Structure formats: C-alpha cells, structure tokens
Short mmCIF file of C-alpha atoms in Angstrom, two decimals:
data_model
loop_
_atom_site.label_atom_id
_atom_site.label_comp_id
_atom_site.label_asym_id
_atom_site.label_seq_id
_atom_site.Cartn_x
_atom_site.Cartn_y
_atom_site.Cartn_z
CA MET A 123 -233.58 215.51 100.81
CA PHE A 124 -230.58 214.79 98.54
CA ALA A 125 -228.26 216.77 100.82
CA GLN A 126 -228.90 214.26 103.61
CA TYR A 127 -228.03 211.30 101.35
CA PHE A 128 -224.96 213.02 99.99
CA GLY A 129 -223.85 213.89 103.52
CA GLN A 130 -224.27 210.28 104.62
CA PHE A 131 -222.29 209.18 101.55
CA LEU A 132 -219.45 211.51 102.57
CA LEU A 133 -219.54 210.07 106.08
CA ASN A 134 -219.58 206.45 104.85
CA ARG A 135 -216.60 207.18 102.60
CA SER A 136 -214.74 208.78 105.54
CA LEU A 137 -214.52 212.03 103.60
CA VAL A 138 -215.97 213.92 106.59
CA THR A 139 -216.36 213.24 110.29
CA ALA A 140 -219.74 212.96 111.99
CA SER A 141 -219.22 216.18 113.92
CA ALA A 142 -218.14 218.11 110.80
CA LEU A 143 -221.16 216.80 108.89
CA ASP A 144 -223.57 217.74 111.71
CA GLN A 145 -222.11 221.24 111.80
CA ALA A 146 -222.39 221.63 108.01
CA LEU A 147 -225.96 220.26 107.90
CA SER A 148 -226.96 222.73 110.60
CA ALA A 149 -225.47 225.58 108.58
CA GLN A 150 -227.18 224.31 105.43
CA ALA A 151 -230.55 224.13 107.22
CA GLU A 152 -230.21 227.71 108.38
CA THR A 153 -229.25 228.94 104.91
CA ARG A 154 -231.84 227.17 102.75
CA VAL A 155 -235.26 228.81 103.08
CA LYS A 156 -238.54 227.22 102.02
CA LEU A 157 -240.48 228.71 99.12
CA GLY A 158 -243.35 229.93 101.30
CA ALA A 159 -241.02 231.86 103.59
CA LEU A 160 -239.27 233.39 100.57
CA ALA A 161 -242.63 234.48 99.11
CA ILE A 162 -243.64 236.11 102.41
CA ASN A 163 -240.25 237.79 102.80
CA LYS A 164 -240.45 239.30 99.30
CA GLY A 165 -244.03 240.48 99.85
CA TYR A 166 -245.60 238.18 97.26
CA MET A 167 -247.78 236.38 99.82
CA THR A 168 -249.19 236.96 103.27
CA PRO A 169 -248.62 234.41 106.06
CA GLU A 170 -252.30 233.51 105.83
CA GLN A 171 -252.02 232.77 102.11
CA ALA A 172 -248.91 230.65 102.63
CA GLU A 173 -250.69 228.66 105.34
CA LYS A 174 -253.67 228.17 103.01
CA VAL A 175 -251.35 226.66 100.39
CA HIS A 176 -249.70 224.47 103.02
CA GLN A 177 -253.08 223.18 104.16
CA THR A 178 -254.03 222.40 100.57
CA GLN A 179 -250.89 220.23 100.36
CA THR A 180 -252.49 217.94 102.97
CA ARG A 181 -255.07 216.97 100.35
CA MET A 182 -253.06 216.68 97.15
CA ASP A 183 -249.62 215.69 95.90
CA LYS A 184 -248.40 219.00 94.50
CA ARG A 185 -245.51 221.33 95.25
CA PHE A 186 -246.05 224.61 97.08
CA GLY A 187 -245.41 226.68 93.95
CA GLU A 188 -247.81 224.65 91.80
CA ILE A 189 -250.66 225.07 94.28
CA ALA A 190 -249.96 228.79 94.74
CA VAL A 191 -250.19 229.28 90.95
CA ASP A 192 -253.39 227.19 90.73
CA MET A 193 -254.92 229.33 93.49
CA GLY A 194 -253.94 232.55 91.75
CA LEU A 195 -251.65 233.62 94.60
CA LEU A 196 -248.42 233.55 92.59
CA THR A 197 -247.58 233.69 88.90
CA GLU A 198 -245.33 231.12 87.26
CA GLU A 199 -242.77 233.88 86.70
CA VAL A 200 -242.67 234.67 90.43
CA VAL A 201 -242.33 230.98 91.32
CA THR A 202 -239.40 230.70 88.90
CA GLU A 203 -237.83 233.77 90.51
CA LEU A 204 -238.25 232.34 94.01
CA LEU A 205 -236.87 228.94 92.99
CA SER A 206 -233.83 230.55 91.42
CA SER A 207 -233.09 232.27 94.74
CA GLN A 208 -233.11 228.91 96.51
CA GLN A 209 -229.63 227.45 96.38
CA SER A 210 -229.41 223.70 95.81
CA ALA A 211 -229.23 222.06 99.23
CA HIS A 212 -226.22 219.89 98.37
CA LEU A 213 -224.30 222.94 97.12
CA THR A 214 -225.11 224.79 100.33
CA LEU A 215 -223.88 221.75 102.26
CA GLY A 216 -220.72 221.62 100.17
CA GLN A 217 -220.06 225.31 100.72
CA ALA A 218 -220.50 224.86 104.48
CA LEU A 219 -217.97 222.00 104.47
CA ILE A 220 -215.54 224.12 102.44
CA ASP A 221 -216.02 227.16 104.68
CA GLN A 222 -215.25 225.15 107.80
CA GLY A 223 -212.11 223.67 106.18
CA THR A 224 -213.37 220.08 106.04
CA MET A 225 -213.21 219.93 102.22
CA ASN A 226 -211.92 222.05 99.38
CA TYR A 227 -213.50 222.63 95.97
CA GLU A 228 -211.53 219.80 94.37
CA THR A 229 -212.46 217.18 96.98
CA PHE A 230 -216.10 218.32 96.86
CA SER A 231 -216.19 217.96 93.07
CA THR A 232 -214.52 214.54 93.31
CA ALA A 233 -217.08 213.44 95.91
CA LEU A 234 -219.96 214.33 93.58
CA ILE A 235 -218.37 212.23 90.82
CA LEU A 236 -217.90 209.32 93.26
CA TYR A 237 -221.56 209.56 94.33
CA LYS A 238 -222.76 209.39 90.71
CA LYS A 239 -220.50 206.40 90.07
CA ASP A 240 -221.47 204.62 93.27
CA TYR A 241 -225.18 204.90 92.45
CA SER A 242 -224.64 204.25 88.71
CA LEU A 243 -226.33 207.53 87.79
CA THR A 244 -226.29 209.14 84.37
CA ASP A 245 -225.80 212.90 84.17
CA ASP A 246 -229.53 213.33 83.49
CA GLN A 247 -230.51 211.16 86.45
CA PHE A 248 -228.16 213.03 88.75
CA GLU A 249 -229.46 216.38 87.53
CA SER A 250 -233.03 215.27 88.21
CA ILE A 251 -232.08 214.28 91.77
CA VAL A 252 -230.28 217.51 92.63
CA ASN A 253 -233.18 219.46 91.12
CA GLY A 254 -235.49 217.87 93.67
CA SER A 255 -236.98 214.83 91.92
CA ILE A 256 -237.97 212.55 94.80
CA GLU A 257 -238.98 209.85 92.31
CA ALA A 258 -235.48 209.76 90.79
CA LEU A 259 -233.88 209.74 94.25
CA VAL A 260 -236.07 206.87 95.50
CA GLU A 261 -235.38 204.89 92.32
CA SER A 262 -231.62 205.29 92.81
CA ILE A 263 -231.88 204.15 96.46
CA LEU A 264 -233.88 201.05 95.51
CA LEU A 265 -231.54 200.14 92.66
CA LYS A 266 -228.53 200.62 94.92
CA GLN A 267 -229.93 197.89 97.18
CA ASN A 268 -230.97 195.71 94.22
CA MET A 269 -234.65 196.12 95.05
CA ILE A 270 -237.06 195.98 92.13
CA LEU A 271 -240.50 196.97 93.39
CA GLU A 272 -243.82 197.18 91.59
CA GLN A 273 -245.02 200.63 90.52
CA ALA A 274 -247.65 200.85 93.28
CA LEU A 275 -245.03 200.47 96.01
CA THR A 276 -242.53 202.79 94.33
CA ASP A 277 -245.22 205.45 93.99
CA TYR A 278 -246.20 205.00 97.64
CA ILE A 279 -242.60 205.35 98.83
CA SER A 280 -241.96 208.44 96.69
CA LEU A 281 -245.11 210.10 98.01
CA PHE A 282 -244.16 209.15 101.56
CA ALA A 283 -240.78 210.85 101.14
CA LYS A 284 -242.49 214.00 99.80
CA ASN A 285 -244.98 214.08 102.66
CA MET A 286 -242.25 213.65 105.27
CA ILE A 287 -240.51 216.70 103.78
CA ARG A 288 -243.76 218.67 103.67
CA PHE A 289 -245.17 217.84 107.09
CA ILE A 290 -242.42 216.41 109.34
CA ASP A 291 -238.83 217.35 108.54
CA SER A 292 -237.25 218.62 105.33
CA HIS A 293 -233.94 217.08 106.45
CA ILE A 294 -235.22 213.54 106.80
CA ARG A 295 -233.88 210.64 104.76
CA ILE A 296 -235.14 207.09 104.27
CA GLU A 297 -233.32 203.77 104.20
CA ILE A 298 -234.47 200.29 103.19
CA ILE A 299 -234.43 197.88 106.14
CA PRO A 300 -234.09 194.09 105.65
CA THR A 301 -237.27 192.12 106.34
CA ASP A 302 -235.55 188.79 107.08
CA SER A 303 -235.37 189.29 110.85
CA ALA A 304 -237.97 189.87 113.55
CA ALA A 305 -238.78 193.41 114.67
CA VAL A 306 -240.49 194.57 117.85
CA TYR A 307 -241.91 198.07 118.30
CA GLU A 308 -243.32 199.83 121.33
CA TRP A 309 -246.01 201.62 119.30
CA THR A 310 -247.61 201.10 115.89
CA ALA A 311 -250.18 203.11 113.94
CA TYR A 312 -251.73 201.05 111.15
CA GLN A 313 -254.31 201.46 108.44
CA SER A 314 -255.63 199.09 105.77
CA LEU A 315 -256.15 200.05 102.15
CA ILE A 316 -259.05 198.06 100.71
CA SER A 317 -260.49 197.36 97.29
CA SER A 318 -263.79 199.07 96.48
CA ASP A 319 -265.65 195.76 96.76
CA ARG A 320 -263.85 195.09 100.09
CA SER A 321 -262.60 191.71 98.87
CA LEU A 322 -258.91 192.55 99.32
CA SER A 323 -256.96 194.63 101.84
CA ARG A 324 -253.35 195.57 102.48
CA VAL A 325 -251.83 197.03 105.65
CA THR A 326 -249.62 200.09 106.00
CA ALA A 327 -248.05 201.00 109.34
CA ILE A 328 -245.81 203.48 111.16
CA SER A 329 -243.88 201.88 114.03
CA ALA A 330 -241.37 203.26 116.50
CA ALA A 331 -240.02 203.29 120.02
CA GLU A 332 -242.14 205.33 122.42
CA ALA A 333 -239.79 208.33 122.51
CA SER A 334 -239.76 208.63 118.71
CA PHE A 335 -243.50 208.03 118.50
CA LEU A 336 -244.05 210.93 120.91
CA GLN A 337 -241.66 213.15 118.98
CA LEU A 338 -243.33 212.31 115.67
CA ALA A 339 -246.73 213.09 117.21
CA SER A 340 -245.44 216.41 118.56
CA ILE A 341 -243.96 217.49 115.23
CA TYR A 342 -247.13 216.69 113.28
CA ALA A 343 -249.45 218.23 115.88
CA GLN A 344 -247.15 221.26 116.19
CA GLU A 345 -247.36 221.10 119.96
CA SER A 346 -245.48 219.25 122.69
CA ILE A 347 -246.89 215.81 123.51
CA GLU A 348 -244.90 214.38 126.39
CA GLU A 349 -246.91 211.34 127.49
CA PRO A 350 -248.52 208.43 125.62
CA GLY A 351 -252.25 208.82 125.32
CA GLU A 352 -255.08 209.98 123.12
CA MET A 353 -253.26 213.01 121.68
CA MET A 354 -250.22 210.96 120.69
CA GLU A 355 -252.30 208.23 119.11
CA ALA A 356 -254.54 210.68 117.26
CA SER A 357 -251.60 212.66 115.86
CA VAL A 358 -249.60 209.74 114.43
CA GLY A 359 -252.76 208.01 113.26
CA GLU A 360 -253.86 211.15 111.41
CA LEU A 361 -250.42 211.50 109.80
CA LEU A 362 -250.75 207.99 108.36
CA ASN A 363 -254.34 208.70 107.32
CA LEU A 364 -253.31 211.95 105.60
CA HIS A 365 -250.57 210.21 103.63
CA ASN A 366 -252.79 207.30 102.61
CA GLY A 367 -255.58 209.71 101.65
CA ILE A 368 -253.30 211.61 99.26
CA TYR A 369 -252.05 208.28 97.85
CA LEU A 370 -255.64 207.25 97.12
CA VAL A 371 -256.33 210.60 95.44
CA ASN A 372 -253.32 210.02 93.17
CA LEU A 373 -254.63 206.54 92.30
CA SER A 374 -258.14 207.90 91.69
CA ASN A 375 -256.69 210.42 89.23
CA ARG A 376 -255.40 207.40 87.30
CA GLY A 377 -258.78 205.62 87.41
CA ILE A 378 -257.94 203.30 90.33
CA GLU A 379 -260.49 203.48 93.15
CA LEU A 380 -259.62 202.18 96.63
CA ASP A 381 -260.96 202.82 100.13
CA LEU A 382 -259.46 203.22 103.59
CA GLU A 383 -260.27 201.53 106.85
CA PRO A 384 -260.11 203.78 109.93
CA GLN A 385 -256.59 204.04 111.34
CA ALA A 386 -255.74 202.52 114.73
CA VAL A 387 -252.82 202.67 117.17
CA VAL A 388 -251.60 199.74 119.27
CA ARG A 389 -248.84 199.14 121.78
CA SER A 390 -246.16 196.42 121.58
CA THR A 391 -246.19 195.09 118.01
CA ALA A 392 -243.97 192.32 116.68
CA PHE A 393 -243.33 191.50 113.01
CA SER A 394 -241.76 188.17 112.10
CA PRO A 395 -239.90 187.20 108.90
CA GLY A 396 -242.88 185.04 107.92
CA SER A 397 -245.33 187.95 107.94
CA PRO A 398 -246.56 189.39 104.60
CA ILE A 399 -244.31 192.46 104.79
CA LYS A 400 -243.04 193.57 101.40
CA VAL A 401 -240.72 196.40 102.45
CA VAL A 402 -239.69 198.34 105.56
CA LEU A 403 -238.45 201.91 105.27
CA ARG A 404 -236.62 203.66 108.10
CA ALA A 405 -237.12 207.42 108.29
CA LEU A 406 -234.11 209.10 109.88
CA GLY A 407 -234.10 212.74 110.89
CA PRO A 408 -232.32 214.97 113.40
CA LEU A 409 -235.26 214.70 115.81
CA VAL A 410 -237.12 211.52 114.98
CA GLN A 411 -236.67 207.94 113.76
CA PHE A 412 -239.44 205.53 112.80
CA ASP A 413 -240.24 202.71 110.38
CA LEU A 414 -242.84 202.58 107.61
CA ILE A 415 -244.06 199.02 107.08
CA LEU A 416 -245.72 198.02 103.81
CA THR A 417 -247.38 194.93 102.44
CA ASP A 418 -247.91 194.18 98.73
CA LEU A 419 -249.87 197.20 97.48
CA ASN A 420 -249.48 196.13 93.86
CA LYS A 421 -251.99 193.31 94.22
CA LEU A 422 -254.48 195.82 95.58
CA ALA A 423 -253.95 198.26 92.73
CA GLU A 424 -254.31 195.49 90.16
CA SER A 425 -257.62 194.38 91.68
CA ALA A 426 -259.25 197.82 91.26
#
C-alpha cells in the first residue's frame, strides 16, 4: 500500500507525471508477487492449500504467512525465505521509474527523504511503513491531516486498509475526506455495530456511485456483475459484514463484546454536515472508488 502513497506524493510534488506514474505502477504490480503465489511457485504449497489460507483470512486479522504457519502448511523459516524474495513495493516502483528514465537514483533517494520530512516520520516509523505496517501508515496519514482519532476508530481504519488489500485490491490507497459538506451517493451498504445489551449502536457504511458499486461487487464476488440487483447488493453487503465481523473478533480477543445487526443496501443516500459522521475514508484504486463512512465507534467500545 505504501507504494501508492509514495507514488501520489511524487505526483503531488511534480516529480513525475501522471502517465509516467501509471506506467511505473503497472510495472511494479507485475513484478511484485503475493506470498501465496510465491509459495505455490516454489512448491511449498498447493493451490488448494493457498486458497484455504486465504479463506481463513476472511475470519481473522492475520497475515497469510502467519496463518500458513499456524495451520502447519509452512514453517517460519520458509515464510522468512519467501518474504525476503519479495522486493519492497516502493523500491520496485522506484526502479521502474528509474528504468523508464523518469527519475535517477539521486532524485529517488531525495524523494524518499522529502516524504519522511513531509510526514514528520522518524527513521523507525518510516522503516515500519516500508516493511508493511498498515498501522504505522494509517497513523502517519491521520497525523498529516491533523486528525486525532480514538483507538477504536484507528483500529477500525487500519483493519479496513488490510482487508481492502486482502480481498479487493493490493494497490488501493485511502484518503480522509472532509465531513463539513453534504454528500450524496447512488448506493449505500450499511451495518450497525451494537452493544451486547443493545442499548447503543453505531453505523458503518460503504457508499459509492453505481458504476463503482458494481465494480466493487464484481471484485469481491470474483465474477462480473453488470446490473444493479440482488447479486450486487449481496456482494457489497457481505464485504462490509466480513470486515465488521473480523473487527468484532479483534475486539473480543481484547475482552470487548459487541454484536452486529444484519447488513442492508439502499439506493440514493444523502449525508449532511449535521449527521453523526465521525470520519469518511475514500478508497481509491485503479478499478474502483468508494467511501467508508463511520460514526463514533469509541463510545460503543467504551460501553462494552
């Protein structure tokens, strides 16, 4: 995910053009292989075993390698070997930009220093981000926009970013969208998280234009959905339900018990500045764009 943020930083600083960045990101996507594919290619796992691990990820917040070790499919030594063969995404992006003549090694190195300075990152924080820490990346994004959120919301956003990488698009990035203006969406999937005694509830929602809603549904369902209808609604609703279910498992592991209302999908939703929205995240990927809308989850966590 960091490669997408770094690429956008280069674009915003006019260090690359949009077309050069698109070309480099495409090359980077083709070069960087996911851990499961590497394990299959090296003969450490069968496709069926890799799919089993992937399905397990729909129920818990763990990395592919961690689950494979827990299931006895890979050893920690093999996971380390596979990870070492995965080049850092931002380095692959940088090499693609250098190969196509857009940057040289000096300008690439300078750009990394500028990024660290712009986001006020220490060397340790930057190392955590480039090594794949979604939590550190989300924290840097929030601090950049002077947003101080409660732990419950930060945890939810970090998990959301992980799940988008796992189940939608590994090249997606998220941005914080201001909540001080009205927003109208063609489609919204929503689900309420509720306290165990049902005295308090908070809404989470995925909203988008119809074309993006259909594309999101198609990606998650892994089949083409071309018209609004039951399949589209079920797919996006289940994506939200999956994410919220894993979030509740994480809370339960910390002794916080919450429940979920059934998800629902509605057409033509409007959110006004006066509504109880705490934060809006925009997910931006090569194929899809949608907003995640959150209310104050911290109050809910505190009530449990």
